[in-house]
mmCIF file of C-alpha atoms and ligand atoms in Angstrom:
data_model
loop_
_atom_site.group_PDB
_atom_site.id
_atom_site.type_symbol
_atom_site.label_atom_id
_atom_site.label_comp_id
_atom_site.label_asym_id
_atom_site.label_seq_id
_atom_site.Cartn_x
_atom_site.Cartn_y
_atom_site.Cartn_z
ATOM 1 C CA UNK R 1 -0.158 -0.158 -0.047
ATOM 2 C CA UNK R 2 0.915 3.162 -0.778
ATOM 3 C CA UNK R 3 0.274 6.382 1.184
ATOM 4 C CA UNK R 4 0.506 10.082 0.697
ATOM 5 C CA UNK R 5 0.218 11.759 3.823
ATOM 6 C CA UNK R 6 -0.512 15.490 3.046
ATOM 7 C CA UNK R 7 1.946 15.939 0.587
ATOM 8 C CA UNK R 8 2.885 19.175 -0.908
ATOM 9 C CA UNK R 9 5.442 20.107 -3.618
ATOM 10 C CA UNK R 10 6.147 23.289 -4.082
ATOM 11 C CA UNK R 11 8.951 24.520 -7.101
ATOM 12 C CA UNK R 12 10.774 27.565 -6.277
ATOM 13 C CA UNK R 13 8.078 30.619 -5.202
ATOM 14 C CA UNK R 14 5.669 29.399 -7.332
ATOM 15 C CA UNK R 15 2.000 28.479 -5.894
ATOM 16 C CA UNK R 16 2.204 24.476 -5.154
ATOM 17 C CA UNK R 17 2.064 22.102 -8.016
ATOM 18 C CA UNK R 18 0.842 19.719 -5.172
ATOM 19 C CA UNK R 19 -0.954 21.086 -2.280
ATOM 20 C CA UNK R 20 -1.575 18.698 0.488
ATOM 21 C CA UNK R 21 -2.408 15.480 -1.223
ATOM 22 C CA UNK R 22 -3.335 12.665 0.934
ATOM 23 C CA UNK R 23 -3.986 9.416 -0.814
ATOM 24 C CA UNK R 24 -4.158 6.030 -0.468
ATOM 25 C CA UNK R 25 -3.386 3.889 -3.549
ATOM 26 C CA UNK R 26 -4.166 0.051 -2.515
ATOM 27 C CA UNK R 27 -2.034 -3.044 -2.669
ATOM 28 C CA UNK R 28 -2.899 -5.257 -5.718
ATOM 29 C CA UNK R 29 -4.975 -2.206 -7.283
ATOM 30 C CA UNK R 30 -4.591 -0.044 -10.059
ATOM 31 C CA UNK R 31 -4.889 3.645 -8.952
ATOM 32 C CA UNK R 32 -5.215 6.693 -11.343
ATOM 33 C CA UNK R 33 -4.209 10.334 -10.919
ATOM 34 C CA UNK R 34 -6.257 12.092 -13.699
ATOM 35 C CA UNK R 35 -7.044 15.801 -14.322
ATOM 36 C CA UNK R 36 -6.052 18.178 -16.440
ATOM 37 C CA UNK R 37 -2.597 19.590 -18.036
ATOM 38 C CA UNK R 38 -0.559 21.089 -15.275
ATOM 39 C CA UNK R 39 -2.487 19.693 -12.461
ATOM 40 C CA UNK R 40 0.336 18.073 -10.371
ATOM 41 C CA UNK R 41 -0.074 14.142 -11.746
ATOM 42 C CA UNK R 42 3.432 14.026 -12.926
ATOM 43 C CA UNK R 43 4.939 15.573 -9.548
ATOM 44 C CA UNK R 44 2.821 13.251 -7.837
ATOM 45 C CA UNK R 45 3.648 10.031 -9.355
ATOM 46 C CA UNK R 46 7.706 10.833 -9.218
ATOM 47 C CA UNK R 47 7.551 11.788 -5.543
ATOM 48 C CA UNK R 48 6.438 8.234 -4.747
ATOM 49 C CA UNK R 49 9.867 7.141 -6.230
ATOM 50 C CA UNK R 50 11.590 9.898 -4.890
ATOM 51 C CA UNK R 51 12.587 11.479 -8.324
ATOM 52 C CA UNK R 52 11.124 14.574 -6.905
ATOM 53 C CA UNK R 53 11.241 15.238 -3.184
ATOM 54 C CA UNK R 54 8.092 16.546 -1.618
ATOM 55 C CA UNK R 55 8.409 19.821 0.058
ATOM 56 C CA UNK R 56 6.723 18.450 2.986
ATOM 57 C CA UNK R 57 4.449 15.815 4.034
ATOM 58 C CA UNK R 58 5.321 12.023 4.165
ATOM 59 C CA UNK R 59 5.039 8.616 1.577
ATOM 60 C CA UNK R 60 5.110 5.713 3.031
ATOM 61 C CA UNK R 61 5.074 2.581 1.146
ATOM 62 C CA UNK R 62 3.870 -0.844 3.084
ATOM 63 C CA UNK R 63 4.074 1.424 6.241
ATOM 64 C CA UNK R 64 7.679 2.295 5.837
ATOM 65 C CA UNK R 65 8.654 6.129 5.770
ATOM 66 C CA UNK R 66 10.275 6.305 1.390
ATOM 67 C CA UNK R 67 12.224 9.073 2.743
ATOM 68 C CA UNK R 68 14.315 6.698 4.809
ATOM 69 C CA UNK R 69 14.942 4.351 1.512
ATOM 70 C CA UNK R 70 17.693 5.761 -0.271
ATOM 71 C CA UNK R 71 16.113 7.149 -3.563
ATOM 72 C CA UNK R 72 18.239 4.940 -6.101
ATOM 73 C CA UNK R 73 17.288 1.944 -4.117
ATOM 74 C CA UNK R 74 13.599 3.147 -3.987
ATOM 75 C CA UNK R 75 13.616 3.512 -8.018
ATOM 76 C CA UNK R 76 14.827 0.080 -9.104
ATOM 77 C CA UNK R 77 12.548 -1.283 -6.705
ATOM 78 C CA UNK R 78 9.404 0.833 -8.485
ATOM 79 C CA UNK R 79 9.136 -0.073 -11.957
ATOM 80 C CA UNK R 80 8.320 2.863 -13.803
ATOM 81 C CA UNK R 81 7.307 3.241 -17.531
ATOM 82 C CA UNK R 82 6.863 6.788 -19.373
ATOM 83 C CA UNK R 83 5.233 7.732 -22.339
ATOM 84 C CA UNK R 84 7.456 6.801 -25.640
ATOM 85 C CA UNK R 85 8.929 3.836 -23.424
ATOM 86 C CA UNK R 86 11.849 5.500 -22.948
ATOM 87 C CA UNK R 87 14.172 2.734 -24.295
ATOM 88 C CA UNK R 88 17.772 3.065 -24.893
ATOM 89 C CA UNK R 89 17.918 3.190 -28.749
ATOM 90 C CA UNK R 90 21.226 1.263 -28.710
ATOM 91 C CA UNK R 91 20.270 -1.835 -26.730
ATOM 92 C CA UNK R 92 18.384 -4.723 -27.857
ATOM 93 C CA UNK R 93 14.808 -5.335 -26.534
ATOM 94 C CA UNK R 94 16.574 -8.277 -24.951
ATOM 95 C CA UNK R 95 19.029 -5.867 -23.199
ATOM 96 C CA UNK R 96 16.537 -3.077 -22.728
ATOM 97 C CA UNK R 97 14.791 -5.390 -20.696
ATOM 98 C CA UNK R 98 17.714 -6.938 -18.876
ATOM 99 C CA UNK R 99 18.640 -3.598 -17.425
ATOM 100 C CA UNK R 100 16.641 -3.510 -14.072
ATOM 101 C CA UNK R 101 17.610 -7.252 -13.231
ATOM 102 C CA UNK R 102 21.535 -6.858 -13.973
ATOM 103 C CA UNK R 103 21.690 -3.110 -11.759
ATOM 104 C CA UNK R 104 19.784 -5.206 -8.961
ATOM 105 C CA UNK R 105 22.518 -7.481 -9.380
ATOM 106 C CA UNK R 106 21.239 -10.675 -11.265
ATOM 107 C CA UNK R 107 23.243 -12.753 -12.940
ATOM 108 C CA UNK R 108 22.877 -12.616 -16.828
ATOM 109 C CA UNK R 109 21.471 -16.031 -17.282
ATOM 110 C CA UNK R 110 19.507 -15.275 -14.892
ATOM 111 C CA UNK R 111 18.214 -11.905 -16.401
ATOM 112 C CA UNK R 112 18.143 -12.804 -19.529
ATOM 113 C CA UNK R 113 15.470 -16.018 -18.613
ATOM 114 C CA UNK R 114 13.277 -13.549 -17.009
ATOM 115 C CA UNK R 115 13.647 -10.548 -19.831
ATOM 116 C CA UNK R 116 12.730 -13.565 -22.515
ATOM 117 C CA UNK R 117 9.543 -14.629 -19.628
ATOM 118 C CA UNK R 118 8.074 -10.862 -19.412
ATOM 119 C CA UNK R 119 8.605 -10.122 -23.127
ATOM 120 C CA UNK R 120 5.990 -13.252 -23.757
ATOM 121 C CA UNK R 121 3.885 -11.923 -20.807
ATOM 122 C CA UNK R 122 3.484 -8.721 -22.711
ATOM 123 C CA UNK R 123 2.700 -10.577 -25.720
ATOM 124 C CA UNK R 124 5.937 -9.848 -28.026
ATOM 125 C CA UNK R 125 7.101 -13.030 -29.622
ATOM 126 C CA UNK R 126 10.853 -14.194 -29.278
ATOM 127 C CA UNK R 127 12.208 -12.935 -32.465
ATOM 128 C CA UNK R 128 11.824 -9.473 -31.181
ATOM 129 C CA UNK R 129 14.279 -9.750 -28.468
ATOM 130 C CA UNK R 130 16.992 -9.319 -30.909
ATOM 131 C CA UNK R 131 15.624 -6.002 -32.623
ATOM 132 C CA UNK R 132 16.577 -2.080 -31.644
ATOM 133 C CA UNK R 133 13.765 -0.052 -30.330
ATOM 134 C CA UNK R 134 13.292 2.087 -34.272
ATOM 135 C CA UNK R 135 12.616 -1.552 -35.335
ATOM 136 C CA UNK R 136 9.321 -1.482 -33.411
ATOM 137 C CA UNK R 137 6.070 0.345 -33.650
ATOM 138 C CA UNK R 138 4.919 2.796 -30.950
ATOM 139 C CA UNK R 139 2.952 0.178 -29.434
ATOM 140 C CA UNK R 140 5.451 -2.316 -29.063
ATOM 141 C CA UNK R 141 7.875 0.067 -27.863
ATOM 142 C CA UNK R 142 5.342 0.453 -25.062
ATOM 143 C CA UNK R 143 4.976 -3.204 -24.578
ATOM 144 C CA UNK R 144 9.017 -3.292 -23.886
ATOM 145 C CA UNK R 145 8.726 -0.408 -21.630
ATOM 146 C CA UNK R 146 5.935 -2.624 -19.739
ATOM 147 C CA UNK R 147 8.109 -5.342 -19.579
ATOM 148 C CA UNK R 148 10.951 -3.951 -18.623
ATOM 149 C CA UNK R 149 9.034 -2.502 -15.601
ATOM 150 C CA UNK R 150 7.901 -5.764 -15.033
ATOM 151 C CA UNK R 151 11.248 -7.520 -15.240
ATOM 152 C CA UNK R 152 12.745 -7.460 -11.536
ATOM 153 C CA UNK R 153 9.511 -8.572 -10.326
ATOM 154 C CA UNK R 154 8.054 -5.166 -8.711
ATOM 155 C CA UNK R 155 5.235 -5.145 -6.395
ATOM 156 C CA UNK R 156 4.766 -1.378 -7.467
ATOM 157 C CA UNK R 157 4.784 -0.250 -10.893
ATOM 158 C CA UNK R 158 4.607 3.878 -11.711
ATOM 159 C CA UNK R 159 3.358 4.399 -14.964
ATOM 160 C CA UNK R 160 3.093 8.157 -16.598
ATOM 161 C CA UNK R 161 0.486 8.201 -19.713
ATOM 162 C CA UNK R 162 1.920 5.285 -20.409
ATOM 163 C CA UNK R 163 -0.180 4.654 -23.772
ATOM 164 C CA UNK R 164 -1.059 8.183 -24.973
ATOM 165 C CA UNK R 165 1.705 8.393 -27.740
ATOM 166 C CA UNK R 166 0.333 5.031 -29.435
ATOM 167 C CA UNK R 167 -2.860 5.159 -31.787
ATOM 168 C CA UNK R 168 -6.269 4.647 -30.495
ATOM 169 C CA UNK R 169 -6.514 0.950 -31.549
ATOM 170 C CA UNK R 170 -3.075 -0.362 -30.339
ATOM 171 C CA UNK R 171 -3.461 1.721 -26.859
ATOM 172 C CA UNK R 172 -7.062 -0.740 -26.287
ATOM 173 C CA UNK R 173 -4.869 -3.318 -26.859
ATOM 174 C CA UNK R 174 -2.508 -2.280 -24.156
ATOM 175 C CA UNK R 175 -4.671 -1.300 -21.772
ATOM 176 C CA UNK R 176 -6.858 -4.696 -22.099
ATOM 177 C CA UNK R 177 -3.230 -6.305 -21.969
ATOM 178 C CA UNK R 178 -2.173 -4.121 -18.860
ATOM 179 C CA UNK R 179 -5.621 -5.351 -17.167
ATOM 180 C CA UNK R 180 -4.898 -8.790 -17.670
ATOM 181 C CA UNK R 181 -1.415 -8.604 -16.397
ATOM 182 C CA UNK R 182 -1.826 -6.715 -13.633
ATOM 183 C CA UNK R 183 -4.927 -9.336 -12.667
ATOM 184 C CA UNK R 184 -2.440 -12.025 -13.405
ATOM 185 C CA UNK R 185 0.337 -10.507 -11.375
ATOM 186 C CA UNK R 186 -1.601 -8.762 -8.642
ATOM 187 C CA UNK R 187 0.960 -5.729 -9.044
ATOM 188 C CA UNK R 188 -0.192 -2.285 -7.335
ATOM 189 C CA UNK R 189 -0.465 0.270 -10.278
ATOM 190 C CA UNK R 190 -0.540 3.671 -9.720
ATOM 191 C CA UNK R 191 -0.910 5.465 -13.476
ATOM 192 C CA UNK R 192 -1.134 9.045 -14.575
ATOM 193 C CA UNK R 193 -3.106 9.785 -17.622
ATOM 194 C CA UNK R 194 -5.135 12.439 -18.523
ATOM 195 C CA UNK R 195 -7.903 10.624 -20.567
ATOM 196 C CA UNK R 196 -10.898 10.216 -18.442
ATOM 197 C CA UNK R 197 -12.130 6.992 -20.647
ATOM 198 C CA UNK R 198 -8.567 5.454 -19.678
ATOM 199 C CA UNK R 199 -8.980 6.371 -15.936
ATOM 200 C CA UNK R 200 -12.194 4.590 -15.804
ATOM 201 C CA UNK R 201 -11.296 1.956 -17.748
ATOM 202 C CA UNK R 202 -7.928 1.166 -15.981
ATOM 203 C CA UNK R 203 -8.670 2.287 -12.187
ATOM 204 C CA UNK R 204 -9.921 0.833 -9.412
ATOM 205 C CA UNK R 205 -10.029 3.760 -7.904
ATOM 206 C CA UNK R 206 -9.298 6.993 -9.843
ATOM 207 C CA UNK R 207 -8.190 10.295 -8.147
ATOM 208 C CA UNK R 208 -9.371 13.687 -10.155
ATOM 209 C CA UNK R 209 -6.537 16.414 -9.520
ATOM 210 C CA UNK R 210 -7.421 19.995 -9.887
ATOM 211 C CA UNK R 211 -5.015 23.011 -11.073
ATOM 212 C CA UNK R 212 -2.753 23.570 -8.150
ATOM 213 C CA UNK R 213 -2.426 19.871 -7.041
ATOM 214 C CA UNK R 214 -5.605 19.515 -5.145
ATOM 215 C CA UNK R 215 -7.325 16.353 -4.653
ATOM 216 C CA UNK R 216 -11.420 17.134 -6.311
ATOM 217 C CA UNK R 217 -12.281 13.518 -6.009
ATOM 218 C CA UNK R 218 -10.926 10.034 -4.976
ATOM 219 C CA UNK R 219 -13.374 7.478 -5.953
ATOM 220 C CA UNK R 220 -13.916 4.169 -8.011
ATOM 221 C CA UNK R 221 -15.172 4.723 -11.527
ATOM 222 C CA UNK R 222 -18.520 4.012 -10.692
ATOM 223 C CA UNK R 223 -18.875 6.371 -8.113
ATOM 224 C CA UNK R 224 -17.336 9.444 -10.045
ATOM 225 C CA UNK R 225 -19.687 8.794 -12.751
ATOM 226 C CA UNK R 226 -23.103 8.441 -10.715
ATOM 227 C CA UNK R 227 -22.167 10.943 -8.262
ATOM 228 C CA UNK R 228 -19.306 13.639 -8.713
ATOM 229 C CA UNK R 229 -18.504 16.045 -6.139
ATOM 230 C CA UNK R 230 -18.492 19.069 -7.843
ATOM 231 C CA UNK R 231 -19.121 20.657 -11.044
ATOM 232 C CA UNK R 232 -15.502 20.779 -11.723
ATOM 233 C CA UNK R 233 -15.156 16.542 -11.904
ATOM 234 C CA UNK R 234 -18.817 16.512 -12.960
ATOM 235 C CA UNK R 235 -17.538 18.852 -15.960
ATOM 236 C CA UNK R 236 -14.027 16.785 -16.471
ATOM 237 C CA UNK R 237 -15.992 13.023 -16.264
ATOM 238 C CA UNK R 238 -17.730 14.600 -19.477
ATOM 239 C CA UNK R 239 -21.267 14.412 -20.937
ATOM 240 C CA UNK R 240 -21.465 10.944 -22.009
ATOM 241 C CA UNK R 241 -21.458 10.014 -17.628
ATOM 242 C CA UNK R 242 -24.548 8.758 -17.960
ATOM 243 C CA UNK R 243 -24.069 6.280 -20.771
ATOM 244 C CA UNK R 244 -20.653 5.471 -19.253
ATOM 245 C CA UNK R 245 -22.091 4.457 -16.020
ATOM 246 C CA UNK R 246 -24.253 1.470 -17.507
ATOM 247 C CA UNK R 247 -20.181 -0.187 -18.021
ATOM 248 C CA UNK R 248 -20.584 -1.110 -14.175
ATOM 249 C CA UNK R 249 -24.526 -1.993 -14.567
ATOM 250 C CA UNK R 250 -25.752 -5.473 -14.621
ATOM 251 C CA UNK R 251 -29.422 -6.519 -14.701
ATOM 252 C CA UNK R 252 -31.309 -9.522 -16.885
ATOM 253 C CA UNK R 253 -32.995 -8.293 -20.290
ATOM 254 C CA UNK R 254 -34.805 -10.672 -22.467
ATOM 255 C CA UNK R 255 -32.247 -12.910 -24.519
ATOM 256 C CA UNK R 256 -34.294 -13.880 -28.061
ATOM 257 C CA UNK R 257 -33.499 -17.106 -29.667
ATOM 258 C CA UNK R 258 -31.664 -16.147 -33.293
ATOM 259 C CA UNK R 259 -31.447 -18.657 -35.850
ATOM 260 C CA UNK R 260 -28.393 -18.567 -37.850
ATOM 261 C CA UNK R 261 -27.229 -19.764 -40.614
ATOM 262 C CA UNK R 262 -23.700 -21.737 -41.294
ATOM 263 C CA UNK R 263 -20.652 -19.826 -42.923
ATOM 264 C CA UNK R 264 -19.526 -21.496 -45.647
ATOM 265 C CA UNK R 265 -22.459 -23.259 -46.756
ATOM 266 C CA UNK R 266 -25.478 -22.622 -49.124
ATOM 267 C CA UNK R 267 -28.291 -20.403 -47.631
ATOM 268 C CA UNK R 268 -31.294 -22.499 -48.233
ATOM 269 C CA UNK R 269 -34.872 -20.503 -48.174
ATOM 270 C CA UNK R 270 -35.088 -17.977 -45.851
ATOM 271 C CA UNK R 271 -37.078 -14.500 -45.788
ATOM 272 C CA UNK R 272 -35.879 -12.441 -43.326
ATOM 273 C CA UNK R 273 -33.649 -9.230 -44.264
ATOM 274 C CA UNK R 274 -30.978 -9.713 -41.660
ATOM 275 C CA UNK R 275 -29.513 -13.060 -40.902
ATOM 276 C CA UNK R 276 -26.541 -13.989 -38.644
ATOM 277 C CA UNK R 277 -23.803 -15.949 -39.665
ATOM 278 C CA UNK R 278 -21.888 -18.611 -37.519
ATOM 279 C CA UNK R 279 -18.747 -20.898 -38.111
ATOM 280 C CA UNK R 280 -19.233 -24.599 -37.240
ATOM 281 C CA UNK R 281 -18.477 -23.793 -33.340
ATOM 282 C CA UNK R 282 -21.520 -21.392 -33.015
ATOM 283 C CA UNK R 283 -19.167 -18.395 -33.457
ATOM 284 C CA UNK R 284 -20.970 -15.289 -34.820
ATOM 285 C CA UNK R 285 -19.041 -14.326 -38.254
ATOM 286 C CA UNK R 286 -21.201 -11.357 -39.288
ATOM 287 C CA UNK R 287 -24.605 -10.558 -40.736
ATOM 288 C CA UNK R 288 -26.014 -11.411 -44.340
ATOM 289 C CA UNK R 289 -28.706 -10.083 -45.915
ATOM 290 C CA UNK R 290 -30.085 -12.822 -48.170
ATOM 291 C CA UNK R 291 -30.715 -11.254 -51.565
ATOM 292 C CA UNK R 292 -26.910 -10.626 -51.649
ATOM 293 C CA UNK R 293 -25.992 -14.244 -51.385
ATOM 294 C CA UNK R 294 -28.400 -15.968 -53.396
ATOM 295 C CA UNK R 295 -27.955 -19.599 -54.089
ATOM 296 C CA UNK R 296 -24.186 -19.706 -53.830
ATOM 297 C CA UNK R 297 -22.561 -20.447 -50.460
ATOM 298 C CA UNK R 298 -22.271 -17.959 -47.545
ATOM 299 C CA UNK R 299 -18.614 -16.259 -48.162
ATOM 300 C CA UNK R 300 -16.513 -13.409 -46.243
ATOM 301 C CA UNK R 301 -17.863 -10.987 -49.108
ATOM 302 C CA UNK R 302 -21.377 -11.676 -47.771
ATOM 303 C CA UNK R 303 -20.325 -10.775 -43.852
ATOM 304 C CA UNK R 304 -21.663 -7.313 -42.817
ATOM 305 C CA UNK R 305 -19.387 -7.104 -39.634
ATOM 306 C CA UNK R 306 -20.070 -3.764 -38.235
ATOM 307 C CA UNK R 307 -21.512 -4.308 -34.354
ATOM 308 C CA UNK R 308 -19.682 -5.138 -31.366
ATOM 309 C CA UNK R 309 -20.604 -8.562 -29.479
ATOM 310 C CA UNK R 310 -21.911 -8.605 -25.428
ATOM 311 C CA UNK R 311 -20.687 -11.116 -23.320
ATOM 312 C CA UNK R 312 -23.735 -13.298 -21.519
ATOM 313 C CA UNK R 313 -24.318 -11.264 -18.382
ATOM 314 C CA UNK R 314 -22.438 -8.400 -19.889
ATOM 315 C CA UNK R 315 -22.954 -4.573 -18.665
ATOM 316 C CA UNK R 316 -25.944 -3.149 -19.874
ATOM 317 C CA UNK R 317 -23.767 -0.807 -21.623
ATOM 318 C CA UNK R 318 -22.121 -3.438 -23.574
ATOM 319 C CA UNK R 319 -25.652 -4.761 -24.560
ATOM 320 C CA UNK R 320 -27.104 -1.722 -25.384
ATOM 321 C CA UNK R 321 -23.890 -1.022 -27.763
ATOM 322 C CA UNK R 322 -23.749 -4.759 -29.089
ATOM 323 C CA UNK R 323 -28.088 -3.684 -30.235
ATOM 324 C CA UNK R 324 -27.536 -0.449 -31.334
ATOM 325 C CA UNK R 325 -24.338 -1.120 -33.536
ATOM 326 C CA UNK R 326 -25.854 -4.491 -35.187
ATOM 327 C CA UNK R 327 -27.416 -3.401 -38.612
ATOM 328 C CA UNK R 328 -30.113 -6.120 -37.779
ATOM 329 C CA UNK R 329 -31.005 -4.328 -34.708
ATOM 330 C CA UNK R 330 -30.869 -7.313 -33.106
ATOM 331 C CA UNK R 331 -27.394 -7.334 -30.660
ATOM 332 C CA UNK R 332 -25.857 -10.443 -30.366
ATOM 333 C CA UNK R 333 -25.036 -12.397 -26.886
ATOM 334 C CA UNK R 334 -22.068 -14.908 -26.389
ATOM 335 C CA UNK R 335 -20.758 -17.622 -24.021
ATOM 336 C CA UNK R 336 -17.279 -18.216 -24.441
ATOM 337 C CA UNK R 337 -17.268 -16.965 -27.977
ATOM 338 C CA UNK R 338 -20.744 -19.061 -28.961
ATOM 339 C CA UNK R 339 -24.048 -17.599 -29.830
ATOM 340 C CA UNK R 340 -26.683 -17.906 -26.789
ATOM 341 C CA UNK R 341 -28.969 -15.261 -28.338
ATOM 342 C CA UNK R 342 -29.742 -11.906 -29.501
ATOM 343 C CA UNK R 343 -31.337 -8.634 -27.273
ATOM 344 C CA UNK R 344 -33.022 -5.435 -28.670
ATOM 345 C CA UNK R 345 -32.028 -2.086 -27.853
ATOM 346 C CA UNK R 346 -35.599 -1.016 -26.431
ATOM 347 C CA UNK R 347 -35.426 -3.711 -24.066
ATOM 348 C CA UNK R 348 -32.392 -2.652 -22.438
ATOM 349 C CA UNK R 349 -33.942 1.034 -22.130
ATOM 350 C CA UNK R 350 -36.578 -0.269 -20.341
ATOM 351 C CA UNK R 351 -34.301 -2.197 -18.079
ATOM 352 C CA UNK R 352 -32.592 1.092 -17.504
ATOM 353 C CA UNK R 353 -35.565 3.283 -17.139
ATOM 354 C CA UNK R 354 -37.558 1.129 -14.930
ATOM 355 C CA UNK R 355 -34.398 0.904 -12.707
ATOM 356 C CA UNK R 356 -34.522 -2.644 -12.144
ATOM 357 C CA UNK R 357 -30.160 -2.202 -12.486
ATOM 358 C CA UNK R 358 -28.897 -2.921 -9.525
ATOM 359 C CA UNK R 359 -26.312 -0.162 -8.087
ATOM 360 C CA UNK R 360 -23.181 0.438 -9.783
ATOM 361 C CA UNK R 361 -20.483 -1.558 -7.807
ATOM 362 C CA UNK R 362 -16.768 -0.959 -8.199
ATOM 363 C CA UNK R 363 -15.543 -3.250 -10.590
ATOM 364 C CA UNK R 364 -13.664 -2.774 -13.523
ATOM 365 C CA UNK R 365 -15.525 -2.648 -16.528
ATOM 366 C CA UNK R 366 -16.188 -6.227 -17.890
ATOM 367 C CA UNK R 367 -14.262 -7.458 -20.909
ATOM 368 C CA UNK R 368 -17.351 -6.918 -23.198
ATOM 369 C CA UNK R 369 -17.085 -3.007 -22.920
ATOM 370 C CA UNK R 370 -13.226 -2.984 -24.191
HETATM 371 N N1 LIG B 401 10.903 21.295 -12.579
HETATM 372 C C1 LIG B 401 9.972 22.383 -12.624
HETATM 373 N N2 LIG B 401 10.188 23.281 -12.046
HETATM 374 C C2 LIG B 401 9.016 24.201 -12.003
HETATM 375 N N3 LIG B 401 8.169 24.016 -12.170
HETATM 376 C C3 LIG B 401 7.649 22.754 -12.345
HETATM 377 C C4 LIG B 401 8.898 21.706 -12.460
HETATM 378 N N4 LIG B 401 7.844 20.434 -13.081
HETATM 379 C C5 LIG B 401 6.657 20.886 -12.839
HETATM 380 N N5 LIG B 401 6.540 22.070 -12.967
HETATM 381 C C6 LIG B 401 4.862 22.876 -12.541
HETATM 382 O O1 LIG B 401 4.339 22.286 -11.521
HETATM 383 C C7 LIG B 401 2.864 22.334 -12.064
HETATM 384 C C8 LIG B 401 2.462 20.682 -12.514
HETATM 385 O O2 LIG B 401 3.311 20.231 -13.345
HETATM 386 P P1 LIG B 401 3.039 18.504 -13.272
HETATM 387 O O3 LIG B 401 4.189 18.252 -14.373
HETATM 388 O O4 LIG B 401 3.429 17.539 -12.219
HETATM 389 O O5 LIG B 401 1.702 18.452 -14.324
HETATM 390 P P2 LIG B 401 0.923 17.527 -14.732
HETATM 391 O O6 LIG B 401 -0.470 17.584 -14.307
HETATM 392 O O7 LIG B 401 1.450 16.000 -15.103
HETATM 393 O O8 LIG B 401 0.851 17.728 -16.653
HETATM 394 P P3 LIG B 401 0.744 17.252 -17.776
HETATM 395 O O9 LIG B 401 -0.567 16.421 -17.810
HETATM 396 O O10 LIG B 401 0.572 18.635 -18.667
HETATM 397 O O11 LIG B 401 1.922 16.520 -18.192
HETATM 398 C C9 LIG B 401 2.880 22.810 -13.603
HETATM 399 O O12 LIG B 401 2.456 23.685 -13.135
HETATM 400 C C10 LIG B 401 4.311 22.855 -14.083
HETATM 401 O O13 LIG B 401 4.692 23.999 -14.573
#
């Protein structure tokens, strides 16, 4: 557990960059610091590993005052990931990842074994090890950055805008992988972002900071969306917060049977305007318009793939999105990837309007939303 107790940082005579911040980042959770530019997020983060020294206040790591731990040791013990990864350009991926274990005194063989292990963990196959950072995409570089932070098996990782320099699709993949890794490894993570969507997706708890490094609200994503403390927070979490809050709400929505057609097979006689094609394992492949298929087999050229798929028991947001994004208006619901039925937007809305959805929990948004 990381505890910031009344921490203030003042650069010279300027107004405080961080003002009397008290915050607890719980063990095994992702705590996100979010807020507008210049509100003191990076300063707060860097005070945790003593890259920046607080002007006053205390920071405790598992009960121990960090000012009593040598700064160099603290920085080696705490993983750190930054925007653009900050890799050493003249070292291979493998050697970048081996750096901290080697600094921590590990032998070469052990550090290399561990480096290969964590590279695999972040989804970079073995042949990436010998490449140089310039030979990787931005998203791959960030993965190496995460692998490097994980290499010496730290109990705490600090991440400063780790995914903001990569394109939105790569960012989603990186976020999903971070959630998976964190749930597997139980690492305590403190992450800085200016992106409220990222904060809500990744954070178990989210601290919203305002100018001057003042804590505006510290709560679960669901609570921030449902009960913003003031106008600043309400404004910051944005206009879509009612919709976003559905990510945390689950309820029974009527599931309609769907009679799919087999991908790769002739269609036979069907009259409906839209039909769902599934593979041999009942996995949805896409929607088809029977008139476009004619008498031949259903092939990839006939698929209208638009539409998200919701997991059975998924959030109201995922169910509504599946229905709204489906060309047929029927939202596809799956269990372990296989079709179980479809939902209608109107019926999801009725459930929402009747308020029969249970109250917001403090869970992450479920995977169907990601
Ligand atoms: N080394 C420094 N010397 C003087 N002022 C600084 C220094 N570092 C940061 N500041 C000031 O402290 C305030 C907080 O900066 P900080 O980088 O922590 O904010 P931030 O929320 O991370 O911003 P951003 O999202 O733009 O990165 C800003 O007003 C900044 O100008």
